Steps between C-alpha positions, in 0.01 A plus 500: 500500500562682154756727454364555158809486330390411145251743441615733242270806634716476818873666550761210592461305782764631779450072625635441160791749475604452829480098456690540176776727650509304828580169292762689249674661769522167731607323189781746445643425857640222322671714263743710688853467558453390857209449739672781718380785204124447515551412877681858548241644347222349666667609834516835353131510363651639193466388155379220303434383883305776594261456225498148558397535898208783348350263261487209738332694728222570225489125452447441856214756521292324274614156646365574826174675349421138346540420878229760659263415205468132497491514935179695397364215319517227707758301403417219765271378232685536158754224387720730270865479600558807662197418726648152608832720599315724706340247685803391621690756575453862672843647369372783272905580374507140416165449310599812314808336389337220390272708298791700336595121396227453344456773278933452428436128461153535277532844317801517281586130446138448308549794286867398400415150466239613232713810333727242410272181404305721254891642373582102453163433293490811274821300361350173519131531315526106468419506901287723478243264281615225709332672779194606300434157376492358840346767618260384262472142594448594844272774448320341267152527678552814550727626200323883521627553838788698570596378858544150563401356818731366788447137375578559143821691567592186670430264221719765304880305511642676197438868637639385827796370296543849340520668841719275611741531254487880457575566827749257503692726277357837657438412913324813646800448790813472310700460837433411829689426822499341834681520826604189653376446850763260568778337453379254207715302191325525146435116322843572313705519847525872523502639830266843562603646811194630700406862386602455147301668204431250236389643191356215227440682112171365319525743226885298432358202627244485194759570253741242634579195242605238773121593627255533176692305207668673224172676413516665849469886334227418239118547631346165458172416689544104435794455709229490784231289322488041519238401288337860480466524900700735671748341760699719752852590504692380850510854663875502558565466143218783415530749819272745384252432821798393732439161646471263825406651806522894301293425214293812423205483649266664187678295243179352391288796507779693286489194248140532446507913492733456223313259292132684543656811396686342229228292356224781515770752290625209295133412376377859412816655332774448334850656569806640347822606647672810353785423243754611733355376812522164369900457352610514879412414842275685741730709716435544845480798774709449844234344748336184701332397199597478157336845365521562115659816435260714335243264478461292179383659204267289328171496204214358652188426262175367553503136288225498214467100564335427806 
């Protein structure tokens, strides 16, 4: 199902103005005073709350449209996610929930992940021709296509580096928290009494000198490379898909989003941030994912080298 939302002969998507506002005005929950104001108001159904309950309900529409038209298709035979769900279960409020989590889980984080990572190499051209000359290598059968296949992208250990390490700096989810179910003591000794929030910070977490080294704020792709082969960070140390038991479930999928998006861009144009855009940081809106204000301003030109 298509809400059509990029199609520039179309008015806005209501899906994709009532997602956005749903996740700004969630995210601003956190925000208040106390969480008796927004709770007031959602009692009330005045407010920030009000608009918040009328947007949801948009969402929620659409959710449980995916619902009616994939029942129509025979989903006893298809092995997408969603299917497997809904061969398990009968509880339409809950399968609609988990399809709400996908779309919050899959939508935003891509799209920040790359407004960032292209930020990051517009400063950095030297990455940028490190990923073009493997590119090459890879590619090298095949050096007039634009999309590389599934196994190439694998072989590709500098571009995952890249992704790695921007989103080290920029994670989609700059925050996240978790209850505790029960009574439990942390490695250190600390005792977390059972309903405690938990919040853990892998947008400080990346920036953290005791973590990444004294280079910790500088963007630098080789920190993940051993012999020019990517090797994985231990995912308590780079939280950016949670870990253990919780570890996000499309982390993989995201990964490769990122780099066939990347790569295709990165090997037909070349890219310039404005002036000001690049002397400071990206600066982000209020919401579950880390949303550029404004956007990001940037040249894009088709390269004359192919």
């Amino acid at each position: 199902m298509d809400p059509g939302c990029l199609k520039l002969s179309l008015p806005d998507s209501d899906l994709q103005e009532s997602f956005d506002l749903a996740s700004k005005l969630s995210a601003e929950r956190a925000m208040t005073v106390s969480p008796l104001v927004w709770k007031i108001k959602r009692g009330l159904n005045i407010g920030s709350e009000k608009k918040l309950k009328e947007a949801i309900k948009k969402v929620d529409i659409l959710a449980e449209e995916v619902i009616i038209q994939k029942r129509k298709n025979d989903f006893s035979s298809q092995n997408d996610l969603l299917s497997r769900f809904m061969r398990n279960m009968d509880d339409d409020k809950l399968l609609r929930d988990i399809i709400v989590s996908f779309l919050l889980a899959g939508r935003d984080t891509v799209a920040s992940g790359l407004t960032t990572f292209f930020w990051l190499l517009a400063q950095h051209p030297r990455v940028i021709d490190e990923i073009r000359a493997e590119s090459s290598r890879v590619m090298v059968r095949r050096e007039k296509e634009t999309l590389a296949s599934f196994e190439e992208i694998r072989e590709m250990h500098y571009l995952t580096a890249a992704i790695h390490e921007s989103i080290r700096l920029f994670p989609p989810v700059q925050f996240d928290s978790k209850f505790c179910q029960e009574d439990d003591t942390l490695p250190d000794g600390t005792f977390v009494a059972k309903g405690t929030r938990v919040t853990y910070h892998p947008y400080a977490m990346g920036r953290m000198e005791g973590i990444w080294g004294k280079d910790c704020l500088e963007f630098n792709p080789e920190r993940w490379l051993e012999d020019g082969v990517f090797k994985a960070q231990c995912p308590f140390k780079y939280p950016v898909f949670q870990g253990g038991v919780r570890v996000c479930l499309g982390k993989d999928l995201s990964i490769v989003e990122m780099k066939s998006v990347a790569l295709a861009l990165i090997r037909q144009f070349d890219f310039q941030v404005h002036v000001a855009t690049k002397e400071q940081a990206p600066k982000f809106m209020p919401g579950l994912t880390a949303t550029v204000r404004g956007g990001l301003p940037i040249m894009v030109q088709e390269r004359r080298e192919q």
